[in-house]
Amino acid sequence: MTTANLPQRRLYRVHEAMVLLSMSRSVIYELLRSGRLRSVTQGRTRLIPASAIADYIALLEQEAQAS
């Protein structure tokens, strides 16, 4: 799956966030546990809002500038 195949949406499943952020499943879940990446649940499905992905990218950029 490539990012070109993902439509612009407001909520992404974990495997889609993996593709968007180029990170492994375990890293995504660690970010969720630590609170660095937000998520919501719908039933048993964990979904990551597009705004949470954008916020995480902005956080990474801020940390890079601070270094």
Coordinates of C-alpha atoms in Angstrom, one line a residue:
M1 CA 0.0 0.0 0.0
T2 CA 1.3 3.4 -0.9
T3 CA 0.2 6.8 0.2
A4 CA -1.1 7.5 -3.3
N5 CA -3.6 4.7 -2.7
L6 CA -5.0 6.4 0.5
P7 CA -7.8 8.8 0.0
Q8 CA -7.8 12.0 2.1
R9 CA -9.9 11.2 5.1
R10 CA -10.4 12.4 8.7
L11 CA -9.8 9.1 10.3
Y12 CA -7.2 6.4 9.6
R13 CA -6.7 2.8 10.8
V14 CA -3.4 1.9 12.4
H15 CA -2.0 0.2 9.3
E16 CA -2.8 3.3 7.2
A17 CA -1.1 5.6 9.7
M18 CA 1.9 3.3 9.5
V19 CA 2.1 4.0 5.8
L20 CA 1.5 7.7 6.2
L21 CA 4.2 8.1 8.9
S22 CA 6.6 5.4 7.5
M23 CA 6.7 3.7 10.9
S24 CA 6.2 0.1 12.1
R25 CA 3.1 -1.1 13.9
S26 CA 5.0 -1.4 17.2
V27 CA 6.2 2.2 16.9
I28 CA 2.7 3.5 16.2
Y29 CA 1.3 1.7 19.2
E30 CA 4.2 3.0 21.4
L31 CA 3.4 6.5 20.3
L32 CA -0.3 5.9 21.1
R33 CA 0.6 4.5 24.6
S34 CA 2.9 7.5 25.3
G35 CA 0.3 10.0 24.2
R36 CA 2.5 11.5 21.5
L37 CA -0.1 10.3 18.9
R38 CA -3.8 10.6 19.7
S39 CA -6.5 8.1 18.7
V40 CA -10.2 7.4 19.1
T41 CA -12.0 4.2 19.2
Q42 CA -15.2 3.2 17.4
G43 CA -16.3 -0.1 18.8
R44 CA -13.2 -2.3 18.8
T45 CA -11.5 -0.3 16.1
R46 CA -8.7 2.2 17.0
L47 CA -8.7 5.2 14.6
I48 CA -6.2 7.9 14.3
P49 CA -7.6 11.4 13.3
A50 CA -5.8 13.2 10.5
S51 CA -5.4 16.1 12.8
A52 CA -3.5 13.9 15.3
I53 CA -1.1 12.8 12.5
A54 CA -0.6 16.5 11.5
D55 CA 0.0 17.4 15.2
Y56 CA 2.5 14.6 15.6
I57 CA 4.4 15.8 12.5
A58 CA 4.4 19.4 13.8
L59 CA 5.8 18.1 17.1
L60 CA 8.6 16.3 15.3
E61 CA 9.4 19.5 13.4
Q62 CA 9.4 21.5 16.6
E63 CA 11.7 19.0 18.3
A64 CA 14.0 19.1 15.2
Q65 CA 14.3 22.9 15.3
A66 CA 15.0 22.9 19.1
S67 CA 18.0 20.6 18.6

